[in-house]
Amino acid sequence: MRIVLAGALLLCMGVQLSWAWGREGHRLTALVAEQYLTPEAKAQIVQLLGKESLADVAPWADTYREEHGETGKWHFVDIPGAEAKFDRTRDCPLSQIDPKSPWRDCVTDRILYFEGRLGDEMLSAKDRAFALKFLVHLIGDVHQPFHALGDNRGGNGIAVSFLGSSRCDSYNCNLHGVWDTMIIEDQGLNEKKYTEKLLQEIKDNQWERLAGGEPTTWANISHHYAVEAMVPNGALITREYVTAESKVVDAQLALGGLRLARALNRILVTPDTSAVQTASTTAPAATTQPPPQ
């Protein structure tokens, strides 16, 4: 049972529209991934990003989105709360830029799209670096549970009080923002200590065995977590809620890092040994995927 006390809360003006894991969450996912990269993948990342690390570029796509609103829907997938799993036709709209494109505008499609772009050695280094930066960010996004829920704009429309306060940093608290930043901040760990904690949890729980999979499965699992963590408008987010859900946050940050590393290790190999030819021109079939096991 989720322990949530419904309380009176004034509907706040100027609620922040949260986008994904906050800056720190995206950096943590990338910092975990960096620990699992092969030497070959690391070398190619240096060629593409120069002095910047994966962690440095991880939050970039949110900044890019500010001036390129057409990329906004790439960061999430709107699976209705009443549905158990993702359906591409229902939940992933046609491309806003090119409605005839085989690639649709949701995070599951765009992860595959940018995997293909990153692995296409006929593209310029600039275009491949662009794809890499988006891929790092979007794999983080799909692991934020409220990026796989369509209800109330992924929780952005649910005003909450976090541990007794209606203010979360500089904005009025909403459920999505609590998951983006506040649960992470509440742990009181600096970046180094938090990364060490996640790496230790990976070892203790043998999460390396879960490093595979594909975006639809990851979205279905995130959706399940979001449905379970939903609260009513005006709810008080209690200490008990934060303690319980911080375990989900940590697992998703860690698994996002493992899966990002697996994808990059698969893609960034030398041409003669490359096994990845993720379709750059062929989109996934518009079928419903099986639910997570």
mmCIF file of N, CA and C in Angstrom, residues 17 32 35 39 66 75 95 114 151 156 166 220 227 229 244 252-253 261 265 276 289:
data_model
loop_
_atom_site.group_PDB
_atom_site.id
_atom_site.type_symbol
_atom_site.label_atom_id
_atom_site.label_comp_id
_atom_site.label_asym_id
_atom_site.label_seq_id
_atom_site.Cartn_x
_atom_site.Cartn_y
_atom_site.Cartn_z
ATOM 1 N N LEU A 17 6.555 23.051 -15.578
ATOM 2 C CA LEU A 17 6.392 21.913 -16.468
ATOM 3 C C LEU A 17 7.693 21.126 -16.452
ATOM 4 N N VAL A 32 26.842 6.202 -14.299
ATOM 5 C CA VAL A 32 26.792 4.744 -14.177
ATOM 6 C C VAL A 32 27.215 4.098 -15.493
ATOM 7 N N GLN A 35 30.909 3.636 -16.354
ATOM 8 C CA GLN A 35 31.646 2.578 -15.669
ATOM 9 C C GLN A 35 31.546 1.227 -16.382
ATOM 10 N N PRO A 39 36.549 -0.226 -23.698
ATOM 11 C CA PRO A 39 37.565 0.729 -24.153
ATOM 12 C C PRO A 39 37.291 1.256 -25.551
ATOM 13 N N GLU A 66 14.248 23.758 -25.593
ATOM 14 C CA GLU A 66 13.712 25.088 -25.339
ATOM 15 C C GLU A 66 13.558 25.893 -26.624
ATOM 16 N N HIS A 75 10.621 13.011 -25.782
ATOM 17 C CA HIS A 75 11.126 12.721 -24.443
ATOM 18 C C HIS A 75 10.230 11.793 -23.627
ATOM 19 N N SER A 95 5.068 11.942 -36.721
ATOM 20 C CA SER A 95 6.069 12.994 -36.628
ATOM 21 C C SER A 95 5.470 14.359 -36.925
ATOM 22 N N PHE A 114 17.753 7.298 -33.023
ATOM 23 C CA PHE A 114 19.091 7.826 -32.753
ATOM 24 C C PHE A 114 20.133 6.715 -32.606
ATOM 25 N N ASP A 151 -1.574 10.328 -18.169
ATOM 26 C CA ASP A 151 -2.543 10.987 -17.302
ATOM 27 C C ASP A 151 -1.962 12.246 -16.657
ATOM 28 N N ASN A 156 2.497 16.165 -14.212
ATOM 29 C CA ASN A 156 2.729 17.608 -14.120
ATOM 30 C C ASN A 156 1.490 18.350 -13.633
ATOM 31 N N SER A 166 4.725 23.169 -0.084
ATOM 32 C CA SER A 166 4.166 23.233 -1.434
ATOM 33 C C SER A 166 5.177 23.775 -2.434
ATOM 34 N N ASN A 220 7.114 0.075 -20.711
ATOM 35 C CA ASN A 220 6.056 -0.645 -20.015
ATOM 36 C C ASN A 220 6.345 -0.765 -18.515
ATOM 37 N N VAL A 227 1.972 4.167 -12.475
ATOM 38 C CA VAL A 227 0.596 3.887 -12.058
ATOM 39 C C VAL A 227 0.556 3.576 -10.560
ATOM 40 N N ALA A 229 2.631 4.622 -8.320
ATOM 41 C CA ALA A 229 3.068 5.770 -7.524
ATOM 42 C C ALA A 229 2.134 6.962 -7.633
ATOM 43 N N ALA A 244 9.846 4.655 0.227
ATOM 44 C CA ALA A 244 9.490 3.542 -0.647
ATOM 45 C C ALA A 244 9.871 3.813 -2.103
ATOM 46 N N GLN A 252 15.837 2.634 -11.259
ATOM 47 C CA GLN A 252 15.668 3.138 -12.613
ATOM 48 C C GLN A 252 16.884 3.927 -13.083
ATOM 49 N N LEU A 253 17.494 4.698 -12.196
ATOM 50 C CA LEU A 253 18.728 5.402 -12.557
ATOM 51 C C LEU A 253 19.836 4.401 -12.894
ATOM 52 N N ALA A 261 24.855 1.900 -21.414
ATOM 53 C CA ALA A 261 26.176 1.330 -21.706
ATOM 54 C C ALA A 261 26.059 0.157 -22.668
ATOM 55 N N ASN A 265 27.936 0.154 -26.224
ATOM 56 C CA ASN A 265 28.922 -0.888 -26.501
ATOM 57 C C ASN A 265 28.553 -1.686 -27.739
ATOM 58 N N VAL A 276 25.679 -4.245 -35.029
ATOM 59 C CA VAL A 276 24.472 -3.434 -34.924
ATOM 60 C C VAL A 276 24.219 -2.705 -36.230
ATOM 61 N N GLN A 289 3.366 -4.354 -27.849
ATOM 62 C CA GLN A 289 4.372 -5.227 -27.308
ATOM 63 C C GLN A 289 3.856 -5.936 -26.064
#
